[in-house]
CSV table of C-alpha atoms and ligand atoms in Angstrom, one decimal:
chain,number,residue,atom,x,y,z
A,1,UNK,CA,-11.4,10.2,35.2
A,2,UNK,CA,-9.1,12.9,33.9
A,3,UNK,CA,-11.9,13.8,31.4
A,4,UNK,CA,-14.3,14.3,34.4
A,5,UNK,CA,-11.9,16.6,36.2
A,6,UNK,CA,-11.0,18.6,33.1
A,7,UNK,CA,-14.6,18.9,32.0
A,8,UNK,CA,-15.6,20.2,35.4
A,9,UNK,CA,-12.9,22.8,35.8
A,10,UNK,CA,-13.0,24.0,32.2
A,11,UNK,CA,-16.8,24.3,32.4
A,12,UNK,CA,-16.4,26.2,35.7
A,13,UNK,CA,-13.6,28.5,34.4
A,14,UNK,CA,-15.4,29.3,31.2
A,15,UNK,CA,-18.6,30.1,33.1
A,16,UNK,CA,-16.7,32.4,35.4
A,17,UNK,CA,-15.1,34.3,32.6
A,18,UNK,CA,-18.2,34.5,30.6
A,19,UNK,CA,-20.3,35.3,33.7
A,20,UNK,CA,-18.1,38.3,34.7
A,21,UNK,CA,-18.5,39.8,31.2
A,22,UNK,CA,-22.2,39.1,30.9
A,23,UNK,CA,-22.8,40.8,34.3
A,24,UNK,CA,-21.7,44.1,32.7
A,25,UNK,CA,-24.5,43.7,30.2
A,26,UNK,CA,-26.9,42.3,32.8
A,27,UNK,CA,-27.1,39.2,30.7
A,28,UNK,CA,-25.8,36.7,33.2
A,29,UNK,CA,-28.8,34.5,32.6
A,30,UNK,CA,-27.2,33.6,29.3
A,31,UNK,CA,-24.2,32.1,31.0
A,32,UNK,CA,-25.3,28.5,30.7
A,33,UNK,CA,-26.1,28.9,27.0
A,34,UNK,CA,-22.8,30.5,26.3
A,35,UNK,CA,-20.9,27.9,28.1
A,36,UNK,CA,-22.9,25.1,26.5
A,37,UNK,CA,-22.1,26.5,23.0
A,38,UNK,CA,-18.5,27.0,23.6
A,39,UNK,CA,-18.0,23.7,25.2
A,40,UNK,CA,-20.0,21.5,22.9
A,41,UNK,CA,-18.9,23.0,19.6
A,42,UNK,CA,-15.3,23.7,20.4
A,43,UNK,CA,-13.6,23.2,23.7
A,44,UNK,CA,-15.0,19.8,24.5
A,45,UNK,CA,-13.9,17.9,21.3
A,46,UNK,CA,-10.5,19.7,21.2
A,47,UNK,CA,-9.5,19.3,24.8
A,48,UNK,CA,-10.8,15.7,25.0
A,49,UNK,CA,-8.9,15.1,21.8
A,50,UNK,CA,-5.8,16.5,23.4
A,51,UNK,CA,-6.3,14.3,26.4
A,52,UNK,CA,-6.8,11.2,24.3
A,53,UNK,CA,-3.8,12.0,22.2
A,54,UNK,CA,-1.6,12.5,25.3
A,55,UNK,CA,-2.7,9.3,27.0
A,56,UNK,CA,-4.2,6.6,24.8
A,57,UNK,CA,-2.4,7.9,21.6
A,58,UNK,CA,1.0,8.0,23.3
A,59,UNK,CA,0.4,4.5,24.7
A,60,UNK,CA,-0.6,3.2,21.3
A,61,UNK,CA,2.5,4.6,19.7
A,62,UNK,CA,4.8,3.3,22.4
A,63,UNK,CA,3.3,-0.1,22.3
A,64,UNK,CA,3.4,-0.5,18.5
A,65,UNK,CA,6.9,1.1,18.3
A,66,UNK,CA,8.2,-1.3,20.8
A,67,UNK,CA,6.7,-4.2,18.8
A,68,UNK,CA,8.3,-2.8,15.7
A,69,UNK,CA,11.8,-2.4,17.1
A,70,UNK,CA,11.6,-5.9,18.6
A,71,UNK,CA,10.8,-7.4,15.3
A,72,UNK,CA,7.3,-8.4,16.5
A,73,UNK,CA,5.7,-6.7,13.5
A,74,UNK,CA,8.1,-8.6,11.2
A,75,UNK,CA,7.1,-11.8,13.0
A,76,UNK,CA,3.5,-11.0,12.5
A,77,UNK,CA,3.9,-10.4,8.7
A,78,UNK,CA,6.1,-13.6,8.6
A,79,UNK,CA,3.1,-15.5,10.0
A,80,UNK,CA,0.9,-14.0,7.2
A,81,UNK,CA,-1.0,-11.8,9.6
A,82,UNK,CA,-1.5,-8.2,8.4
A,83,UNK,CA,-0.5,-5.8,11.1
A,84,UNK,CA,-2.9,-3.3,9.7
A,85,UNK,CA,-5.8,-5.7,10.2
A,86,UNK,CA,-4.6,-7.0,13.5
A,87,UNK,CA,-3.3,-3.8,15.2
A,88,UNK,CA,-4.6,-0.7,13.4
A,89,UNK,CA,-8.2,-1.5,12.6
A,90,UNK,CA,-9.3,-2.3,16.2
A,91,UNK,CA,-7.6,0.8,17.5
A,92,UNK,CA,-9.2,2.9,14.8
A,93,UNK,CA,-12.6,1.7,15.7
A,94,UNK,CA,-11.9,2.2,19.4
A,95,UNK,CA,-10.8,5.8,18.8
A,96,UNK,CA,-13.8,6.6,16.6
A,97,UNK,CA,-16.2,5.3,19.2
A,98,UNK,CA,-14.4,6.3,22.4
A,99,UNK,CA,-13.8,10.0,21.7
A,100,UNK,CA,-17.4,11.0,21.1
A,101,UNK,CA,-18.4,9.2,24.3
A,102,UNK,CA,-15.7,11.1,26.2
A,103,UNK,CA,-16.9,14.3,24.6
A,104,UNK,CA,-20.4,13.5,25.8
A,105,UNK,CA,-19.1,13.1,29.3
A,106,UNK,CA,-17.1,16.3,29.1
A,107,UNK,CA,-20.1,18.2,27.9
A,108,UNK,CA,-22.2,16.9,30.7
A,109,UNK,CA,-19.7,17.6,33.5
A,110,UNK,CA,-18.8,21.0,32.0
A,111,UNK,CA,-22.5,22.0,32.0
A,112,UNK,CA,-23.0,20.8,35.6
A,113,UNK,CA,-20.0,23.0,36.6
A,114,UNK,CA,-21.7,25.8,34.8
A,115,UNK,CA,-24.9,25.4,36.7
A,116,UNK,CA,-23.0,25.4,40.0
A,117,UNK,CA,-21.0,28.6,39.0
A,118,UNK,CA,-24.1,30.3,37.7
A,119,UNK,CA,-26.4,29.5,40.7
A,120,UNK,CA,-23.8,29.9,43.4
A,121,UNK,CA,-21.6,32.8,42.2
A,122,UNK,CA,-23.9,34.8,39.9
A,123,UNK,CA,-27.1,34.1,41.7
A,124,UNK,CA,-29.0,33.1,38.6
A,125,UNK,CA,-32.4,31.6,38.9
A,126,UNK,CA,-32.2,27.9,38.2
A,127,UNK,CA,-35.3,27.8,36.0
A,128,UNK,CA,-34.1,30.8,33.9
A,129,UNK,CA,-30.7,29.2,33.5
A,130,UNK,CA,-32.1,26.0,32.1
A,131,UNK,CA,-34.7,27.7,30.0
A,132,UNK,CA,-32.1,29.8,28.3
A,133,UNK,CA,-29.7,27.0,28.0
A,134,UNK,CA,-32.1,24.6,26.3
A,135,UNK,CA,-33.4,27.1,23.8
A,136,UNK,CA,-30.1,28.4,22.8
A,137,UNK,CA,-27.9,25.3,22.8
A,138,UNK,CA,-29.3,23.3,19.9
A,139,UNK,CA,-28.9,19.6,19.1
A,140,UNK,CA,-26.9,20.9,16.2
A,141,UNK,CA,-24.3,22.3,18.6
A,142,UNK,CA,-23.8,19.0,20.3
A,143,UNK,CA,-23.9,17.2,17.0
A,144,UNK,CA,-21.2,19.4,15.4
A,145,UNK,CA,-19.0,18.7,18.4
A,146,UNK,CA,-19.5,15.0,18.1
A,147,UNK,CA,-18.7,15.1,14.4
A,148,UNK,CA,-15.4,16.6,15.3
A,149,UNK,CA,-14.9,13.9,17.9
A,150,UNK,CA,-15.4,11.1,15.4
A,151,UNK,CA,-12.8,12.7,13.1
A,152,UNK,CA,-10.4,13.5,15.9
A,153,UNK,CA,-10.7,10.0,17.3
A,154,UNK,CA,-9.8,8.6,13.9
A,155,UNK,CA,-6.9,10.9,13.4
A,156,UNK,CA,-5.5,10.1,16.9
A,157,UNK,CA,-5.7,6.3,16.3
A,158,UNK,CA,-4.3,6.3,12.8
A,159,UNK,CA,-1.4,8.6,13.4
A,160,UNK,CA,-0.5,6.9,16.7
A,161,UNK,CA,-0.3,3.6,14.9
A,162,UNK,CA,1.5,5.1,11.9
A,163,UNK,CA,4.3,6.6,14.1
A,164,UNK,CA,4.6,3.3,16.0
A,165,UNK,CA,4.9,1.3,12.8
A,166,UNK,CA,7.5,3.6,11.4
A,167,UNK,CA,9.7,3.5,14.5
A,168,UNK,CA,13.3,2.3,14.2
A,169,UNK,CA,16.4,2.0,16.3
A,170,UNK,CA,15.8,0.2,19.6
A,171,UNK,CA,14.5,1.6,22.8
A,172,UNK,CA,15.5,5.1,21.9
A,173,UNK,CA,13.4,4.9,18.8
A,174,UNK,CA,10.3,4.1,20.8
A,175,UNK,CA,10.8,7.3,22.8
A,176,UNK,CA,11.4,9.4,19.7
A,177,UNK,CA,8.3,7.9,18.0
A,178,UNK,CA,6.1,8.6,21.0
A,179,UNK,CA,7.1,12.2,21.4
A,180,UNK,CA,6.9,13.0,17.6
A,181,UNK,CA,3.6,11.3,17.4
A,182,UNK,CA,1.9,13.3,20.3
A,183,UNK,CA,3.3,16.6,19.1
A,184,UNK,CA,2.3,16.0,15.5
A,185,UNK,CA,-1.2,14.8,16.4
A,186,UNK,CA,-1.8,17.9,18.6
A,187,UNK,CA,-0.9,20.2,15.7
A,188,UNK,CA,-3.0,18.2,13.2
A,189,UNK,CA,-6.0,18.4,15.6
A,190,UNK,CA,-5.6,22.2,15.8
A,191,UNK,CA,-5.5,22.5,12.0
A,192,UNK,CA,-8.3,20.1,11.4
A,193,UNK,CA,-10.4,21.7,14.1
A,194,UNK,CA,-10.1,25.1,12.5
A,195,UNK,CA,-10.9,23.5,9.1
A,196,UNK,CA,-14.0,21.7,10.3
A,197,UNK,CA,-15.3,24.7,12.2
A,198,UNK,CA,-14.9,26.8,9.1
A,199,UNK,CA,-16.8,24.2,7.0
A,200,UNK,CA,-19.5,23.8,9.7
A,201,UNK,CA,-20.1,27.5,9.9
A,202,UNK,CA,-20.0,28.0,6.1
A,203,UNK,CA,-22.7,25.3,5.6
B,1,UNK,CA,14.4,-26.1,-3.1
B,2,UNK,CA,15.1,-22.4,-2.7
B,3,UNK,CA,17.1,-20.6,-5.4
B,4,UNK,CA,18.4,-17.1,-5.8
B,5,UNK,CA,19.3,-16.0,-9.3
B,6,UNK,CA,21.5,-13.0,-9.7
B,7,UNK,CA,19.7,-11.2,-6.9
B,8,UNK,CA,20.6,-7.6,-6.3
B,9,UNK,CA,19.2,-5.7,-3.4
B,10,UNK,CA,19.9,-2.1,-2.9
B,11,UNK,CA,18.7,0.2,-0.2
B,12,UNK,CA,19.2,3.7,-1.5
B,13,UNK,CA,22.9,3.6,-2.5
B,14,UNK,CA,23.7,0.7,-0.2
B,15,UNK,CA,24.0,-2.4,-2.4
B,16,UNK,CA,23.6,-5.2,0.1
B,17,UNK,CA,23.2,-8.2,-2.3
B,18,UNK,CA,25.2,-7.8,-5.4
B,19,UNK,CA,24.2,-10.5,-7.9
B,20,UNK,CA,23.7,-13.3,-5.4
B,21,UNK,CA,23.4,-16.9,-6.8
B,22,UNK,CA,22.4,-19.3,-4.1
B,23,UNK,CA,20.8,-22.7,-3.8
B,24,UNK,CA,19.3,-24.1,-0.6
B,25,UNK,CA,18.6,-27.9,-0.7
B,26,UNK,CA,15.4,-29.4,0.6
B,27,UNK,CA,15.2,-31.4,3.8
B,28,UNK,CA,18.7,-30.3,5.1
B,29,UNK,CA,20.2,-27.9,7.5
B,30,UNK,CA,21.8,-25.0,5.6
B,31,UNK,CA,23.8,-22.5,7.6
B,32,UNK,CA,24.4,-19.1,6.1
B,33,UNK,CA,27.4,-17.3,7.5
B,34,UNK,CA,28.9,-14.0,7.0
B,35,UNK,CA,30.0,-11.1,9.1
B,36,UNK,CA,27.6,-8.7,10.7
B,37,UNK,CA,25.9,-6.4,8.2
B,38,UNK,CA,26.7,-8.7,5.3
B,39,UNK,CA,23.1,-9.1,4.3
B,40,UNK,CA,22.2,-12.4,5.9
B,41,UNK,CA,18.9,-11.2,7.3
B,42,UNK,CA,18.1,-9.4,4.1
B,43,UNK,CA,18.7,-12.7,2.2
B,44,UNK,CA,16.2,-14.7,4.2
B,45,UNK,CA,13.6,-11.9,4.2
B,46,UNK,CA,13.6,-12.4,0.5
B,47,UNK,CA,12.5,-16.0,0.8
B,48,UNK,CA,9.3,-14.9,2.6
B,49,UNK,CA,8.7,-12.0,0.3
B,50,UNK,CA,9.2,-9.6,3.2
B,51,UNK,CA,11.7,-7.9,0.9
B,52,UNK,CA,11.7,-8.0,-2.9
B,53,UNK,CA,14.9,-8.0,-5.1
B,54,UNK,CA,15.9,-4.8,-6.8
B,55,UNK,CA,16.7,-7.1,-9.7
B,56,UNK,CA,17.1,-10.8,-10.2
B,57,UNK,CA,14.7,-13.6,-9.1
B,58,UNK,CA,14.0,-15.8,-6.1
B,59,UNK,CA,12.5,-19.2,-6.6
B,60,UNK,CA,10.8,-21.5,-4.0
B,61,UNK,CA,10.0,-24.9,-5.4
B,62,UNK,CA,10.9,-23.6,-8.9
B,63,UNK,CA,8.2,-21.0,-8.7
B,64,UNK,CA,9.3,-17.4,-9.2
B,65,UNK,CA,8.2,-15.3,-6.1
B,66,UNK,CA,7.7,-12.2,-8.2
B,67,UNK,CA,4.8,-13.9,-10.1
B,68,UNK,CA,3.0,-14.8,-6.8
B,69,UNK,CA,-0.4,-13.3,-6.1
B,70,UNK,CA,-1.0,-11.9,-2.6
B,71,UNK,CA,-2.8,-15.0,-1.6
B,72,UNK,CA,0.0,-17.3,-2.9
B,73,UNK,CA,2.5,-15.2,-1.0
B,74,UNK,CA,0.5,-15.5,2.2
B,75,UNK,CA,0.2,-19.3,1.7
B,76,UNK,CA,4.0,-19.4,1.2
B,77,UNK,CA,4.5,-17.5,4.5
B,78,UNK,CA,2.1,-19.9,6.3
B,79,UNK,CA,4.4,-22.8,5.2
B,80,UNK,CA,7.5,-21.1,6.6
B,81,UNK,CA,8.4,-20.8,10.3
B,82,UNK,CA,10.8,-18.2,11.5
B,83,UNK,CA,12.7,-17.8,14.7
B,84,UNK,CA,13.8,-14.2,15.1
B,85,UNK,CA,17.0,-13.1,16.7
B,86,UNK,CA,15.4,-11.9,19.9
B,87,UNK,CA,12.5,-14.3,19.6
B,88,UNK,CA,10.0,-11.5,18.8
B,89,UNK,CA,7.4,-12.9,21.1
B,90,UNK,CA,4.2,-10.8,21.5
B,91,UNK,CA,4.7,-9.3,24.9
B,92,UNK,CA,1.0,-8.8,25.6
B,93,UNK,CA,0.2,-12.5,24.9
B,94,UNK,CA,0.9,-15.4,27.1
B,95,UNK,CA,3.2,-18.2,26.0
B,96,UNK,CA,0.2,-20.3,25.1
B,97,UNK,CA,-1.4,-17.5,23.0
B,98,UNK,CA,2.0,-16.8,21.4
B,99,UNK,CA,2.4,-20.4,20.3
B,100,UNK,CA,-1.3,-20.6,19.3
B,101,UNK,CA,-1.1,-17.4,17.3
B,102,UNK,CA,-0.2,-18.8,13.9
B,103,UNK,CA,-2.8,-21.5,14.3
B,104,UNK,CA,-5.6,-19.2,15.3
B,105,UNK,CA,-4.8,-16.6,12.7
B,106,UNK,CA,-4.4,-19.0,9.9
B,107,UNK,CA,-7.0,-21.6,9.5
B,108,UNK,CA,-10.2,-22.8,11.0
B,109,UNK,CA,-8.7,-25.2,13.5
B,110,UNK,CA,-10.8,-26.4,16.4
B,111,UNK,CA,-10.1,-24.8,19.8
B,112,UNK,CA,-9.3,-28.3,21.3
B,113,UNK,CA,-7.0,-29.2,18.4
B,114,UNK,CA,-5.1,-25.9,18.9
B,115,UNK,CA,-4.7,-26.6,22.6
B,116,UNK,CA,-3.4,-30.1,21.9
B,117,UNK,CA,-0.9,-28.9,19.3
B,118,UNK,CA,0.4,-26.1,21.5
B,119,UNK,CA,1.1,-28.4,24.4
B,120,UNK,CA,2.6,-30.9,22.0
B,121,UNK,CA,5.2,-28.4,20.7
B,122,UNK,CA,5.9,-26.9,24.2
B,123,UNK,CA,6.6,-30.5,25.2
B,124,UNK,CA,9.0,-31.0,22.3
B,125,UNK,CA,11.0,-27.9,23.1
B,126,UNK,CA,11.2,-29.1,26.7
B,127,UNK,CA,9.1,-26.4,28.4
B,128,UNK,CA,5.7,-28.1,29.1
B,129,UNK,CA,4.8,-26.0,32.2
B,130,UNK,CA,5.1,-22.4,31.2
B,131,UNK,CA,2.0,-22.0,29.0
B,132,UNK,CA,0.5,-19.4,31.3
B,133,UNK,CA,3.6,-17.2,31.7
B,134,UNK,CA,4.2,-14.0,29.8
B,135,UNK,CA,7.3,-13.3,27.7
B,136,UNK,CA,8.5,-10.8,30.3
B,137,UNK,CA,8.8,-13.6,32.9
B,138,UNK,CA,11.0,-15.8,30.8
B,139,UNK,CA,14.8,-16.1,30.5
B,140,UNK,CA,16.4,-15.4,27.2
B,141,UNK,CA,16.9,-19.1,26.5
B,142,UNK,CA,13.3,-19.8,27.4
B,143,UNK,CA,12.1,-17.0,25.1
B,144,UNK,CA,14.1,-18.4,22.2
B,145,UNK,CA,12.6,-21.8,22.8
B,146,UNK,CA,9.1,-20.4,22.9
B,147,UNK,CA,9.9,-18.6,19.7
B,148,UNK,CA,10.9,-21.9,18.2
B,149,UNK,CA,7.6,-23.5,19.4
B,150,UNK,CA,5.7,-20.7,17.8
B,151,UNK,CA,7.6,-21.2,14.5
B,152,UNK,CA,7.0,-25.0,14.7
B,153,UNK,CA,3.3,-25.1,15.8
B,154,UNK,CA,1.8,-24.9,12.3
B,155,UNK,CA,4.1,-27.6,10.9
B,156,UNK,CA,6.1,-25.6,8.5
B,157,UNK,CA,8.0,-27.0,5.5
B,158,UNK,CA,10.8,-24.5,5.9
B,159,UNK,CA,12.1,-23.1,9.1
B,160,UNK,CA,14.5,-20.2,9.4
B,161,UNK,CA,16.6,-19.2,12.3
B,162,UNK,CA,18.1,-15.7,12.4
B,163,UNK,CA,21.2,-15.8,14.6
B,164,UNK,CA,19.6,-18.2,17.1
B,165,UNK,CA,22.6,-18.3,19.4
B,166,UNK,CA,24.1,-14.8,19.1
B,167,UNK,CA,24.4,-13.2,22.5
B,168,UNK,CA,23.6,-16.4,24.4
B,169,UNK,CA,25.8,-17.9,27.0
B,170,UNK,CA,27.6,-21.1,25.8
B,171,UNK,CA,25.3,-23.5,27.6
B,172,UNK,CA,22.1,-22.0,26.1
B,173,UNK,CA,23.9,-21.8,22.7
B,174,UNK,CA,24.6,-25.4,22.7
B,175,UNK,CA,21.1,-26.3,23.8
B,176,UNK,CA,19.7,-24.3,20.9
B,177,UNK,CA,22.1,-25.8,18.4
B,178,UNK,CA,21.0,-29.2,19.6
B,179,UNK,CA,17.4,-28.3,19.3
B,180,UNK,CA,17.9,-27.1,15.7
B,181,UNK,CA,19.4,-30.5,14.9
B,182,UNK,CA,16.6,-32.3,16.8
B,183,UNK,CA,13.9,-30.4,15.0
B,184,UNK,CA,15.5,-31.4,11.7
B,185,UNK,CA,15.5,-35.0,12.8
B,186,UNK,CA,11.9,-35.0,13.9
B,187,UNK,CA,10.8,-34.1,10.5
B,188,UNK,CA,13.3,-35.2,7.7
B,189,UNK,CA,11.4,-33.2,5.1
B,190,UNK,CA,11.9,-30.0,6.9
B,191,UNK,CA,14.3,-27.5,5.3
B,192,UNK,CA,16.2,-25.6,7.9
B,193,UNK,CA,18.0,-22.4,7.3
B,194,UNK,CA,20.2,-21.0,10.0
B,195,UNK,CA,21.9,-17.7,10.0
B,196,UNK,CA,25.1,-17.4,12.0
B,197,UNK,CA,28.3,-15.5,12.2
B,198,UNK,CA,30.1,-18.3,14.1
B,199,UNK,CA,31.7,-20.5,11.5
B,200,UNK,CA,33.0,-23.1,13.9
B,201,UNK,CA,29.6,-23.7,15.5
B,202,UNK,CA,28.0,-23.7,12.1
B,203,UNK,CA,30.2,-26.5,10.9
B,204,UNK,CA,28.9,-28.7,13.8
B,205,UNK,CA,25.2,-28.3,13.0
B,206,UNK,CA,25.2,-27.8,9.2
B,207,UNK,CA,24.8,-30.2,6.4
B,208,UNK,CA,25.3,-27.4,3.9
B,209,UNK,CA,27.1,-24.1,4.5
B,210,UNK,CA,27.0,-20.9,2.5
B,211,UNK,CA,29.3,-18.1,3.2
B,212,UNK,CA,28.2,-14.6,2.1
B,213,UNK,CA,30.8,-11.9,1.4
B,214,UNK,CA,30.3,-8.6,-0.4
B,215,UNK,CA,26.8,-9.5,-1.5
B,216,UNK,CA,27.8,-12.7,-3.2
B,217,UNK,CA,28.5,-16.3,-2.2
B,218,UNK,CA,32.1,-16.7,-1.3
B,219,UNK,CA,31.8,-20.5,-0.9
B,220,UNK,CA,29.0,-23.1,-0.6
B,221,UNK,CA,29.1,-26.7,0.2
B,222,UNK,CA,29.4,-29.4,2.9
B,223,UNK,CA,31.2,-28.5,6.1
B,224,UNK,CA,34.3,-30.5,5.1
B,225,UNK,CA,34.8,-28.3,2.1
B,226,UNK,CA,35.1,-25.3,4.5
B,227,UNK,CA,37.6,-27.1,6.8
B,228,UNK,CA,39.9,-27.9,3.8
B,229,UNK,CA,39.7,-24.8,1.7
B,230,UNK,CA,42.6,-22.5,1.2
B,231,UNK,CA,40.6,-19.4,0.5
B,232,UNK,CA,42.4,-16.7,2.6
B,233,UNK,CA,39.1,-15.0,3.3
B,234,UNK,CA,37.5,-18.1,4.7
B,235,UNK,CA,40.7,-19.0,6.7
B,236,UNK,CA,40.5,-15.5,8.2
B,237,UNK,CA,36.9,-15.8,9.1
B,238,UNK,CA,37.6,-19.2,10.6
B,239,UNK,CA,40.4,-17.7,12.8
B,240,UNK,CA,38.2,-14.8,13.7
B,241,UNK,CA,41.0,-12.3,13.0
B,242,UNK,CA,40.8,-8.7,11.9
B,243,UNK,CA,44.0,-8.8,10.0
B,244,UNK,CA,43.8,-10.4,6.6
B,245,UNK,CA,42.3,-9.8,3.2
B,246,UNK,CA,38.7,-9.5,4.3
B,247,UNK,CA,37.4,-5.9,4.1
B,248,UNK,CA,35.4,-4.4,6.9
B,249,UNK,CA,32.9,-1.6,6.4
C,1,ADP,N1,14.8,-2.4,5.6
C,1,ADP,C1,16.0,-1.9,5.4
C,1,ADP,N2,16.2,-0.6,4.9
C,1,ADP,C2,17.4,-0.1,4.7
C,1,ADP,N3,18.6,-0.8,4.9
C,1,ADP,C3,18.5,-2.0,5.4
C,1,ADP,C4,17.2,-2.6,5.6
C,1,ADP,N4,17.4,-3.9,6.1
C,1,ADP,C5,18.8,-4.1,6.1
C,1,ADP,N5,19.4,-2.9,5.7
C,1,ADP,C6,20.8,-2.8,5.5
C,1,ADP,O1,21.3,-3.9,4.9
C,1,ADP,C7,22.6,-4.3,5.4
C,1,ADP,C8,22.6,-5.8,5.8
C,1,ADP,O2,21.7,-6.0,6.9
C,1,ADP,P1,21.4,-7.4,7.5
C,1,ADP,O3,20.9,-8.3,6.4
C,1,ADP,O4,20.5,-7.1,8.6
C,1,ADP,O5,22.8,-7.8,8.0
C,1,ADP,P2,23.2,-9.2,8.8
C,1,ADP,O6,24.1,-10.0,7.8
C,1,ADP,O7,24.0,-8.8,10.0
C,1,ADP,O8,21.9,-9.9,9.1
C,1,ADP,C9,22.9,-3.4,6.5
C,1,ADP,O9,23.8,-2.4,6.1
C,1,ADP,C10,21.6,-2.8,6.8
C,1,ADP,O10,21.7,-1.4,7.3
C,2,MG,MG1,20.9,-10.1,10.9
């Protein structure tokens, strides 16, 4: 739900910004294409990643940290069950699968917002809008965003679990672990995003 | 039999076990006592290989744990049940799923056999009707008992209790102490290890008592030995007094 709302308003805002600049050059027909590229390559994976880190990631850290400080992780190991297999692996898989799906939704909604802004505010002809958009936004753009999403999803799950498993010191420790985890993951995502973009463009 | 041979365990500069020599006999209830922070939990975590000695060796059935392969260690853990201080039930699982957890994760047991076994142990601990509840809905005493059921469900050879009565009201404490004795009676081959800092209660339940002090065994033996001994440190612990020769950290 939050992904829908975010996708819509960020798509709309980007389209508005880009649209007002493009009007100067009389290139407002390119609006959909520009929005599509910006969203699918960059904004969509990053913002969706942030959302996932803030919600699901924080929840994972809090849950695992509270298991850790209540000796539930010890109990699991004492019963010869590996917490990595039992807790981390399923969350890693979920993260790697979920984030690309959310990014897909974000792209779609953001693009719908762009159509609405383009047609209603900048009076662009619908046919021209779609024609430009489909020729300029390539499957590669979408694909490069989804690659990021897979990697971000993995990072979010792994680090959320890691901070949870390393928590210590009662209920306070759970809070500390959760905050540290979210902040650290956001920074890692920014770094890694830049790194991947650099590599993708260099190739 | 479980045996510690000159075990040293150090965390950074904090030497918790300092050349511990210890024997825990089979089929009996051994109570390990010592004041808080003395290394009691650290000691029993060595028995399951959750911690490894800095130096020295730990034997279970005359086999040195440091020579165990990963699979052997997992097998050993499967044969040990442990009741944690705060029960450590999995909050997201129901009582039934908690008690079934070691059975499901361990071996290929049939669903119907698992069910049978779970209700059998829930019955034994005197809580046959709470299988569908969640840990959050249970009282502290009930949680402890479910934790005990989870430890017992796979029929362990060794059961360990980490401070089973600490922080419990006197009635619940007594009920749990009685359960520990009962569990030992149901299965005479079961080796029970109870951690406690209450010497008086320990002497009631124990067949064998070990007192840890400064990373070593201060005294070990039958409860009577503790009642008679002159050792000022043990007398002080008995009386529960701060004044005396015992050093506090
Ligand atoms: N995993 C660990 N890492 C570092 N120090 C530990 C660890 N586990 C226990 N300790 C330290 O070992 C000492 C003994 O702890 P413990 O065995 O829990 O005491 P108790 O006798 O109350 O059960 C304490 O000082 C504790 O801080
Ligand atoms: Mg302890």
